[in-house]
mmCIF file of C-alpha atoms in Angstrom:
data_model
loop_
_atom_site.group_PDB
_atom_site.id
_atom_site.type_symbol
_atom_site.label_atom_id
_atom_site.label_comp_id
_atom_site.label_asym_id
_atom_site.label_seq_id
_atom_site.Cartn_x
_atom_site.Cartn_y
_atom_site.Cartn_z
ATOM 1 C CA UNK A 1 -12.448 14.547 -30.264
ATOM 2 C CA UNK A 2 -9.938 14.069 -32.912
ATOM 3 C CA UNK A 3 -10.553 13.350 -36.665
ATOM 4 C CA UNK A 4 -9.617 10.142 -38.185
ATOM 5 C CA UNK A 5 -8.100 9.691 -41.674
ATOM 6 C CA UNK A 6 -11.498 9.269 -43.353
ATOM 7 C CA UNK A 7 -12.541 12.734 -41.902
ATOM 8 C CA UNK A 8 -15.215 11.448 -39.461
ATOM 9 C CA UNK A 9 -14.912 12.404 -35.935
ATOM 10 C CA UNK A 10 -13.480 9.800 -33.574
ATOM 11 C CA UNK A 11 -15.966 8.762 -30.953
ATOM 12 C CA UNK A 12 -14.934 9.615 -27.226
ATOM 13 C CA UNK A 13 -13.537 6.680 -25.602
ATOM 14 C CA UNK A 14 -13.819 5.809 -21.784
ATOM 15 C CA UNK A 15 -10.298 4.882 -20.821
ATOM 16 C CA UNK A 16 -10.996 2.868 -17.688
ATOM 17 C CA UNK A 17 -7.156 1.796 -17.193
ATOM 18 C CA UNK A 18 -5.979 5.344 -17.856
ATOM 19 C CA UNK A 19 -8.153 6.549 -14.677
ATOM 20 C CA UNK A 20 -6.362 4.073 -12.337
ATOM 21 C CA UNK A 21 -2.875 4.294 -13.736
ATOM 22 C CA UNK A 22 -0.076 6.452 -12.215
ATOM 23 C CA UNK A 23 0.312 9.991 -13.831
ATOM 24 C CA UNK A 24 2.765 12.729 -13.968
ATOM 25 C CA UNK A 25 0.280 15.073 -12.668
ATOM 26 C CA UNK A 26 -2.366 15.639 -9.898
ATOM 27 C CA UNK A 27 -5.974 16.110 -10.690
ATOM 28 C CA UNK A 28 -7.565 18.968 -8.632
ATOM 29 C CA UNK A 29 -11.136 20.472 -8.808
ATOM 30 C CA UNK A 30 -9.525 23.444 -10.357
ATOM 31 C CA UNK A 31 -7.378 21.650 -13.096
ATOM 32 C CA UNK A 32 -4.095 19.707 -13.165
ATOM 33 C CA UNK A 33 -0.835 20.220 -11.240
ATOM 34 C CA UNK A 34 2.245 18.887 -13.097
ATOM 35 C CA UNK A 35 4.813 17.104 -11.041
ATOM 36 C CA UNK A 36 8.604 17.249 -11.364
ATOM 37 C CA UNK A 37 10.460 14.722 -13.458
ATOM 38 C CA UNK A 38 13.841 13.495 -12.147
ATOM 39 C CA UNK A 39 15.911 11.170 -14.419
ATOM 40 C CA UNK A 40 19.281 9.327 -13.910
ATOM 41 C CA UNK A 41 20.035 8.302 -17.533
ATOM 42 C CA UNK A 42 22.584 7.254 -19.900
ATOM 43 C CA UNK A 43 23.176 8.733 -23.259
ATOM 44 C CA UNK A 44 24.062 7.025 -26.526
ATOM 45 C CA UNK A 45 27.767 7.383 -25.729
ATOM 46 C CA UNK A 46 27.505 5.805 -22.407
ATOM 47 C CA UNK A 47 27.735 8.777 -20.329
ATOM 48 C CA UNK A 48 25.331 9.212 -17.304
ATOM 49 C CA UNK A 49 23.511 12.284 -16.360
ATOM 50 C CA UNK A 50 21.028 13.377 -13.573
ATOM 51 C CA UNK A 51 18.469 15.771 -14.842
ATOM 52 C CA UNK A 52 15.363 17.291 -13.116
ATOM 53 C CA UNK A 53 12.515 19.296 -14.631
ATOM 54 C CA UNK A 54 9.320 20.950 -13.331
ATOM 55 C CA UNK A 55 7.087 18.817 -15.761
ATOM 56 C CA UNK A 56 7.203 16.459 -18.626
ATOM 57 C CA UNK A 57 6.670 19.339 -21.021
ATOM 58 C CA UNK A 58 9.802 21.211 -19.797
ATOM 59 C CA UNK A 59 11.609 17.825 -20.155
ATOM 60 C CA UNK A 60 10.530 17.777 -23.780
ATOM 61 C CA UNK A 61 11.372 21.592 -24.214
ATOM 62 C CA UNK A 62 15.013 20.811 -23.003
ATOM 63 C CA UNK A 63 15.342 18.616 -26.304
ATOM 64 C CA UNK A 64 17.064 15.965 -24.264
ATOM 65 C CA UNK A 65 13.844 13.994 -24.002
ATOM 66 C CA UNK A 66 10.898 13.106 -26.110
ATOM 67 C CA UNK A 67 7.709 11.026 -25.888
ATOM 68 C CA UNK A 68 7.620 7.888 -27.447
ATOM 69 C CA UNK A 69 4.659 6.354 -29.308
ATOM 70 C CA UNK A 70 3.883 4.463 -26.172
ATOM 71 C CA UNK A 71 3.561 7.680 -24.094
ATOM 72 C CA UNK A 72 6.612 6.985 -22.264
ATOM 73 C CA UNK A 73 9.397 9.629 -22.060
ATOM 74 C CA UNK A 74 12.735 8.647 -23.531
ATOM 75 C CA UNK A 75 16.029 10.289 -24.231
ATOM 76 C CA UNK A 76 16.029 12.050 -27.594
ATOM 77 C CA UNK A 77 19.445 10.960 -29.142
ATOM 78 C CA UNK A 78 19.354 7.364 -27.968
ATOM 79 C CA UNK A 79 20.388 5.875 -24.636
ATOM 80 C CA UNK A 80 18.005 4.983 -21.931
ATOM 81 C CA UNK A 81 16.673 6.108 -18.450
ATOM 82 C CA UNK A 82 18.513 4.078 -15.652
ATOM 83 C CA UNK A 83 16.396 5.331 -12.712
ATOM 84 C CA UNK A 84 13.052 7.242 -13.017
ATOM 85 C CA UNK A 85 12.984 9.312 -9.674
ATOM 86 C CA UNK A 86 10.068 11.380 -10.908
ATOM 87 C CA UNK A 87 7.215 12.366 -8.510
ATOM 88 C CA UNK A 88 3.992 10.780 -9.439
ATOM 89 C CA UNK A 89 0.213 11.122 -8.434
ATOM 90 C CA UNK A 90 0.377 7.682 -6.493
ATOM 91 C CA UNK A 91 3.602 8.807 -4.784
ATOM 92 C CA UNK A 92 2.110 12.199 -3.945
ATOM 93 C CA UNK A 93 -0.872 10.711 -2.189
ATOM 94 C CA UNK A 94 1.440 8.350 -0.158
ATOM 95 C CA UNK A 95 3.198 11.356 1.052
ATOM 96 C CA UNK A 96 -0.196 13.274 1.755
ATOM 97 C CA UNK A 97 -1.417 10.319 3.813
ATOM 98 C CA UNK A 98 1.909 9.957 5.813
ATOM 99 C CA UNK A 99 2.242 13.551 6.519
ATOM 100 C CA UNK A 100 -1.441 13.891 7.743
ATOM 101 C CA UNK A 101 -0.893 10.949 10.029
ATOM 102 C CA UNK A 102 2.334 12.535 11.253
ATOM 103 C CA UNK A 103 0.809 15.963 11.953
ATOM 104 C CA UNK A 104 -2.286 14.578 13.772
ATOM 105 C CA UNK A 105 0.023 12.388 15.883
ATOM 106 C CA UNK A 106 2.277 15.233 16.845
ATOM 107 C CA UNK A 107 -0.674 17.370 17.528
ATOM 108 C CA UNK A 108 -2.369 14.761 19.783
ATOM 109 C CA UNK A 109 0.946 13.864 21.478
ATOM 110 C CA UNK A 110 1.302 17.577 22.514
ATOM 111 C CA UNK A 111 -2.095 17.519 24.179
ATOM 112 C CA UNK A 112 -1.247 14.300 26.041
ATOM 113 C CA UNK A 113 2.030 16.062 27.268
ATOM 114 C CA UNK A 114 -0.018 18.928 28.557
ATOM 115 C CA UNK A 115 -2.155 16.432 30.454
ATOM 116 C CA UNK A 116 -5.261 16.469 27.985
ATOM 117 C CA UNK A 117 -6.428 13.028 27.732
ATOM 118 C CA UNK A 118 -4.370 11.842 30.807
ATOM 119 C CA UNK A 119 -5.360 14.072 33.801
ATOM 120 C CA UNK A 120 -8.640 15.134 31.913
ATOM 121 C CA UNK A 121 -11.131 13.528 29.187
ATOM 122 C CA UNK A 122 -9.952 13.748 25.640
ATOM 123 C CA UNK A 123 -10.829 17.080 23.847
ATOM 124 C CA UNK A 124 -11.598 17.505 20.237
ATOM 125 C CA UNK A 125 -12.884 15.192 17.448
ATOM 126 C CA UNK A 126 -9.184 14.559 16.417
ATOM 127 C CA UNK A 127 -7.921 13.310 19.837
ATOM 128 C CA UNK A 128 -11.084 11.393 20.420
ATOM 129 C CA UNK A 129 -10.774 9.481 17.123
ATOM 130 C CA UNK A 130 -7.099 9.053 17.581
ATOM 131 C CA UNK A 131 -7.543 7.457 20.998
ATOM 132 C CA UNK A 132 -10.290 5.079 19.767
ATOM 133 C CA UNK A 133 -8.050 4.067 16.856
ATOM 134 C CA UNK A 134 -4.869 3.752 18.832
ATOM 135 C CA UNK A 135 -6.601 1.739 21.691
ATOM 136 C CA UNK A 136 -8.241 -0.594 19.000
ATOM 137 C CA UNK A 137 -4.726 -1.170 17.383
ATOM 138 C CA UNK A 138 -3.073 -1.606 20.891
ATOM 139 C CA UNK A 139 -5.653 -3.962 22.468
ATOM 140 C CA UNK A 140 -7.228 -5.924 19.556
ATOM 141 C CA UNK A 141 -4.601 -6.076 16.968
ATOM 142 C CA UNK A 142 -1.118 -5.958 18.624
ATOM 143 C CA UNK A 143 -1.935 -7.476 22.076
ATOM 144 C CA UNK A 144 -4.131 -10.181 20.700
ATOM 145 C CA UNK A 145 -1.483 -11.660 18.276
ATOM 146 C CA UNK A 146 1.879 -10.590 19.650
ATOM 147 C CA UNK A 147 3.326 -12.012 22.881
ATOM 148 C CA UNK A 148 2.370 -9.782 26.063
ATOM 149 C CA UNK A 149 6.005 -8.885 26.722
ATOM 150 C CA UNK A 150 6.654 -7.747 23.344
ATOM 151 C CA UNK A 151 3.543 -6.132 21.819
ATOM 152 C CA UNK A 152 4.024 -2.698 22.938
ATOM 153 C CA UNK A 153 7.031 -1.887 20.719
ATOM 154 C CA UNK A 154 5.138 -2.896 17.638
ATOM 155 C CA UNK A 155 2.005 -0.505 18.405
ATOM 156 C CA UNK A 156 3.281 2.588 16.887
ATOM 157 C CA UNK A 157 4.345 0.709 13.647
ATOM 158 C CA UNK A 158 0.988 -1.107 13.310
ATOM 159 C CA UNK A 159 -0.773 2.211 14.237
ATOM 160 C CA UNK A 160 0.991 4.095 11.504
ATOM 161 C CA UNK A 161 0.448 1.309 8.796
ATOM 162 C CA UNK A 162 -3.195 1.199 9.532
ATOM 163 C CA UNK A 163 -3.994 4.919 9.478
ATOM 164 C CA UNK A 164 -1.712 5.532 6.484
ATOM 165 C CA UNK A 165 -3.269 2.808 4.194
ATOM 166 C CA UNK A 166 -6.731 3.859 5.516
ATOM 167 C CA UNK A 167 -6.150 7.328 4.307
ATOM 168 C CA UNK A 168 -4.605 6.298 0.970
ATOM 169 C CA UNK A 169 -7.704 4.090 0.373
ATOM 170 C CA UNK A 170 -10.189 6.872 1.442
ATOM 171 C CA UNK A 171 -8.511 9.347 -0.785
ATOM 172 C CA UNK A 172 -9.378 7.124 -3.770
ATOM 173 C CA UNK A 173 -12.967 7.910 -3.097
ATOM 174 C CA UNK A 174 -12.473 11.521 -4.174
ATOM 175 C CA UNK A 175 -13.367 11.855 -7.912
ATOM 176 C CA UNK A 176 -10.229 13.766 -8.691
ATOM 177 C CA UNK A 177 -7.810 11.893 -6.461
ATOM 178 C CA UNK A 178 -5.710 8.847 -6.893
ATOM 179 C CA UNK A 179 -5.905 5.594 -5.159
ATOM 180 C CA UNK A 180 -2.178 5.095 -4.068
ATOM 181 C CA UNK A 181 -2.888 1.570 -2.954
ATOM 182 C CA UNK A 182 -4.119 0.520 -6.414
ATOM 183 C CA UNK A 183 -0.515 0.524 -7.417
ATOM 184 C CA UNK A 184 1.442 -2.531 -7.023
ATOM 185 C CA UNK A 185 4.672 -0.731 -6.312
ATOM 186 C CA UNK A 186 3.096 1.035 -3.400
ATOM 187 C CA UNK A 187 1.729 -2.133 -1.727
ATOM 188 C CA UNK A 188 4.835 -4.141 -2.531
ATOM 189 C CA UNK A 189 6.844 -1.351 -0.609
ATOM 190 C CA UNK A 190 4.562 -1.358 2.225
ATOM 191 C CA UNK A 191 4.708 -5.196 2.428
ATOM 192 C CA UNK A 192 8.501 -5.172 1.871
ATOM 193 C CA UNK A 193 8.758 -2.777 5.222
ATOM 194 C CA UNK A 194 6.483 -5.212 6.895
ATOM 195 C CA UNK A 195 8.515 -8.213 5.807
ATOM 196 C CA UNK A 196 11.800 -6.640 7.218
ATOM 197 C CA UNK A 197 9.994 -5.866 10.483
ATOM 198 C CA UNK A 198 8.775 -9.283 10.732
ATOM 199 C CA UNK A 199 12.216 -10.989 10.116
ATOM 200 C CA UNK A 200 14.046 -8.678 12.651
ATOM 201 C CA UNK A 201 11.324 -9.728 15.103
ATOM 202 C CA UNK A 202 12.307 -13.361 14.781
ATOM 203 C CA UNK A 203 13.807 -15.072 17.805
ATOM 204 C CA UNK A 204 16.444 -17.758 17.655
ATOM 205 C CA UNK A 205 13.628 -20.275 18.402
ATOM 206 C CA UNK A 206 11.738 -18.812 15.297
ATOM 207 C CA UNK A 207 14.795 -19.412 13.066
ATOM 208 C CA UNK A 208 15.480 -22.906 14.509
ATOM 209 C CA UNK A 209 12.033 -23.797 13.235
ATOM 210 C CA UNK A 210 12.745 -22.317 9.865
ATOM 211 C CA UNK A 211 15.995 -24.068 9.182
ATOM 212 C CA UNK A 212 16.411 -26.970 11.679
ATOM 213 C CA UNK A 213 12.734 -28.235 12.683
ATOM 214 C CA UNK A 214 13.459 -29.541 16.118
ATOM 215 C CA UNK A 215 12.176 -33.125 16.697
ATOM 216 C CA UNK A 216 11.776 -33.794 12.973
ATOM 217 C CA UNK A 217 13.609 -36.697 11.225
ATOM 218 C CA UNK A 218 16.728 -35.377 9.351
ATOM 219 C CA UNK A 219 15.733 -36.502 5.999
ATOM 220 C CA UNK A 220 12.477 -34.554 6.029
ATOM 221 C CA UNK A 221 14.339 -31.406 6.533
ATOM 222 C CA UNK A 222 15.440 -31.311 3.005
ATOM 223 C CA UNK A 223 11.761 -30.903 1.932
ATOM 224 C CA UNK A 224 10.587 -28.822 4.803
ATOM 225 C CA UNK A 225 13.258 -26.123 4.941
ATOM 226 C CA UNK A 226 12.895 -24.814 1.342
ATOM 227 C CA UNK A 227 9.022 -24.815 1.915
ATOM 228 C CA UNK A 228 9.537 -22.730 5.171
ATOM 229 C CA UNK A 229 11.935 -20.399 3.492
ATOM 230 C CA UNK A 230 9.522 -20.032 0.573
ATOM 231 C CA UNK A 231 6.804 -19.216 3.228
ATOM 232 C CA UNK A 232 8.808 -16.218 4.553
ATOM 233 C CA UNK A 233 8.400 -14.411 1.302
ATOM 234 C CA UNK A 234 4.850 -15.526 0.301
ATOM 235 C CA UNK A 235 3.379 -13.808 3.519
ATOM 236 C CA UNK A 236 4.474 -10.291 2.392
ATOM 237 C CA UNK A 237 3.539 -11.127 -1.239
ATOM 238 C CA UNK A 238 0.011 -12.028 -0.112
ATOM 239 C CA UNK A 239 -0.160 -8.771 1.746
ATOM 240 C CA UNK A 240 0.853 -6.679 -1.234
ATOM 241 C CA UNK A 241 -1.441 -8.591 -3.772
ATOM 242 C CA UNK A 242 -4.508 -8.768 -1.554
ATOM 243 C CA UNK A 243 -4.494 -4.872 -0.955
ATOM 244 C CA UNK A 244 -3.601 -3.976 -4.474
ATOM 245 C CA UNK A 245 -6.355 -6.223 -6.152
ATOM 246 C CA UNK A 246 -9.153 -5.078 -3.789
ATOM 247 C CA UNK A 247 -8.435 -1.339 -4.245
ATOM 248 C CA UNK A 248 -7.795 -1.533 -7.967
ATOM 249 C CA UNK A 249 -10.842 -3.644 -8.672
ATOM 250 C CA UNK A 250 -13.198 -1.210 -6.732
ATOM 251 C CA UNK A 251 -12.167 1.875 -8.700
ATOM 252 C CA UNK A 252 -12.412 -0.027 -11.968
ATOM 253 C CA UNK A 253 -15.921 -1.223 -11.257
ATOM 254 C CA UNK A 254 -17.302 2.290 -10.461
ATOM 255 C CA UNK A 255 -15.678 3.602 -13.620
ATOM 256 C CA UNK A 256 -17.056 0.786 -15.752
ATOM 257 C CA UNK A 257 -20.672 1.266 -14.342
ATOM 258 C CA UNK A 258 -20.612 5.036 -14.852
ATOM 259 C CA UNK A 259 -19.354 4.260 -18.471
ATOM 260 C CA UNK A 260 -22.616 2.350 -19.108
ATOM 261 C CA UNK A 261 -24.406 5.889 -19.348
ATOM 262 C CA UNK A 262 -22.233 6.888 -22.345
ATOM 263 C CA UNK A 263 -22.674 3.564 -23.901
ATOM 264 C CA UNK A 264 -26.366 3.637 -23.551
ATOM 265 C CA UNK A 265 -26.474 7.224 -24.799
ATOM 266 C CA UNK A 266 -24.556 6.210 -27.828
ATOM 267 C CA UNK A 267 -27.017 3.241 -28.597
ATOM 268 C CA UNK A 268 -30.192 4.755 -27.709
ATOM 269 C CA UNK A 269 -29.727 8.487 -27.687
ATOM 270 C CA UNK A 270 -30.069 10.937 -24.716
ATOM 271 C CA UNK A 271 -33.180 9.107 -23.450
ATOM 272 C CA UNK A 272 -31.076 5.794 -23.060
ATOM 273 C CA UNK A 273 -28.291 7.625 -21.394
ATOM 274 C CA UNK A 274 -30.751 9.551 -18.835
ATOM 275 C CA UNK A 275 -32.602 6.272 -18.297
ATOM 276 C CA UNK A 276 -29.499 4.295 -17.517
ATOM 277 C CA UNK A 277 -28.084 7.149 -15.175
ATOM 278 C CA UNK A 278 -31.288 7.522 -13.206
ATOM 279 C CA UNK A 279 -32.413 3.941 -12.883
ATOM 280 C CA UNK A 280 -29.149 1.958 -12.690
ATOM 281 C CA UNK A 281 -25.603 3.579 -12.961
ATOM 282 C CA UNK A 282 -25.977 6.296 -10.371
ATOM 283 C CA UNK A 283 -27.856 4.389 -7.785
ATOM 284 C CA UNK A 284 -25.534 1.453 -8.090
ATOM 285 C CA UNK A 285 -22.503 3.785 -8.047
ATOM 286 C CA UNK A 286 -23.754 5.220 -4.752
ATOM 287 C CA UNK A 287 -24.022 1.975 -3.269
ATOM 288 C CA UNK A 288 -20.613 0.884 -4.350
ATOM 289 C CA UNK A 289 -19.127 4.148 -2.987
ATOM 290 C CA UNK A 290 -20.465 3.095 0.571
ATOM 291 C CA UNK A 291 -19.209 -0.486 0.239
ATOM 292 C CA UNK A 292 -15.819 0.920 -1.138
ATOM 293 C CA UNK A 293 -15.471 3.216 1.971
ATOM 294 C CA UNK A 294 -16.155 0.318 4.033
ATOM 295 C CA UNK A 295 -13.442 -1.956 1.939
ATOM 296 C CA UNK A 296 -10.991 1.028 2.361
ATOM 297 C CA UNK A 297 -11.124 0.469 6.190
ATOM 298 C CA UNK A 298 -11.377 -3.287 6.047
ATOM 299 C CA UNK A 299 -8.303 -3.752 3.865
ATOM 300 C CA UNK A 300 -6.272 -1.343 6.055
ATOM 301 C CA UNK A 301 -7.386 -3.597 8.924
ATOM 302 C CA UNK A 302 -6.476 -6.845 7.083
ATOM 303 C CA UNK A 303 -3.126 -5.547 6.151
ATOM 304 C CA UNK A 304 -2.389 -4.482 9.700
ATOM 305 C CA UNK A 305 -3.894 -7.695 11.525
ATOM 306 C CA UNK A 306 -1.991 -10.006 9.209
ATOM 307 C CA UNK A 307 1.199 -8.061 9.812
ATOM 308 C CA UNK A 308 0.683 -8.369 13.566
ATOM 309 C CA UNK A 309 0.042 -12.183 13.095
ATOM 310 C CA UNK A 310 3.233 -12.689 11.243
ATOM 311 C CA UNK A 311 5.113 -10.621 13.636
ATOM 312 C CA UNK A 312 3.480 -12.695 16.592
ATOM 313 C CA UNK A 313 4.666 -15.811 14.909
ATOM 314 C CA UNK A 314 8.210 -14.818 14.412
ATOM 315 C CA UNK A 315 8.505 -13.208 17.896
ATOM 316 C CA UNK A 316 6.722 -16.205 19.660
ATOM 317 C CA UNK A 317 8.989 -18.313 22.111
ATOM 318 C CA UNK A 318 7.821 -21.848 21.367
ATOM 319 C CA UNK A 319 7.672 -24.585 23.927
ATOM 320 C CA UNK A 320 9.795 -27.357 22.558
ATOM 321 C CA UNK A 321 7.770 -30.573 23.672
ATOM 322 C CA UNK A 322 7.955 -32.134 20.146
ATOM 323 C CA UNK A 323 8.917 -35.810 20.592
ATOM 324 C CA UNK A 324 12.728 -36.267 20.158
ATOM 325 C CA UNK A 325 13.802 -32.591 20.767
ATOM 326 C CA UNK A 326 15.004 -32.924 24.344
ATOM 327 C CA UNK A 327 16.822 -36.282 23.464
ATOM 328 C CA UNK A 328 18.428 -34.553 20.510
ATOM 329 C CA UNK A 329 19.752 -31.708 22.645
ATOM 330 C CA UNK A 330 20.828 -33.852 25.559
ATOM 331 C CA UNK A 331 22.734 -35.993 23.051
ATOM 332 C CA UNK A 332 24.424 -32.715 21.818
ATOM 333 C CA UNK A 333 25.298 -31.625 25.375
ATOM 334 C CA UNK A 334 26.828 -35.047 26.103
#
């Protein structure tokens, strides 16, 4: 606790947003691990520099950078940071999730190459869980939403998306871990990757329906084409916002409920704090944890299946039986 100017001790504050924001360190059960700071910056004279430090503290000790009143790190003698390439807690948990998925995939793939799971039944928890998830994504996500002759090529991507997002979400259940998907930059990056996969999956027929609208009167294309182009971008935008909002709100809710213990302890003393903890805060938090674990898997599934739906819409070969389509193309041929 810090002292205020009047000499009284400042009351402890529960920083709800501070627990869900990105940090320059990792929290562990044994303490904090500070992460590297990497800056591409421009000094007051206009010269650019690339500097890397083991932590924020070491960046300050270099005397090239200092902490501003807002808490952000800035160049000491003026200038500004052009690109902040620092490793953050959210980025670290993205890497943890992706690396775990890759390691498990390579291990299980090695077993399949040795015949385990092909010539015999799958062995071990990892291989059984892997096979269940992979078949679920293949049969009930990819195959059900993408044309039969194309769905197989998208199964690895959809499986990687589902498992990686699920792990990022589940990591957020740990008291000392960070929820990477509660960061809009993370969900926006995931959505951007899906956006490019969707667009590169588009057939000529798909793009004809975006820009030309076969069988539709020419004057209406002036209205429909901008709307359709906007729709290409609203799909990944919805993917990013849905995942971000659901994961951020869940963690904030848990912190806010636990914060009631300290509020009641401050208002009514230790008896109020213990009463709130025993009768409401702790039981409700435990219930929300179970709900949050379900939501973590559900949101990974929603992101994946919507991606599959959008890929299927782009990769589908439409049957052109709209009125006037054949007449128009016959006239063009003549």
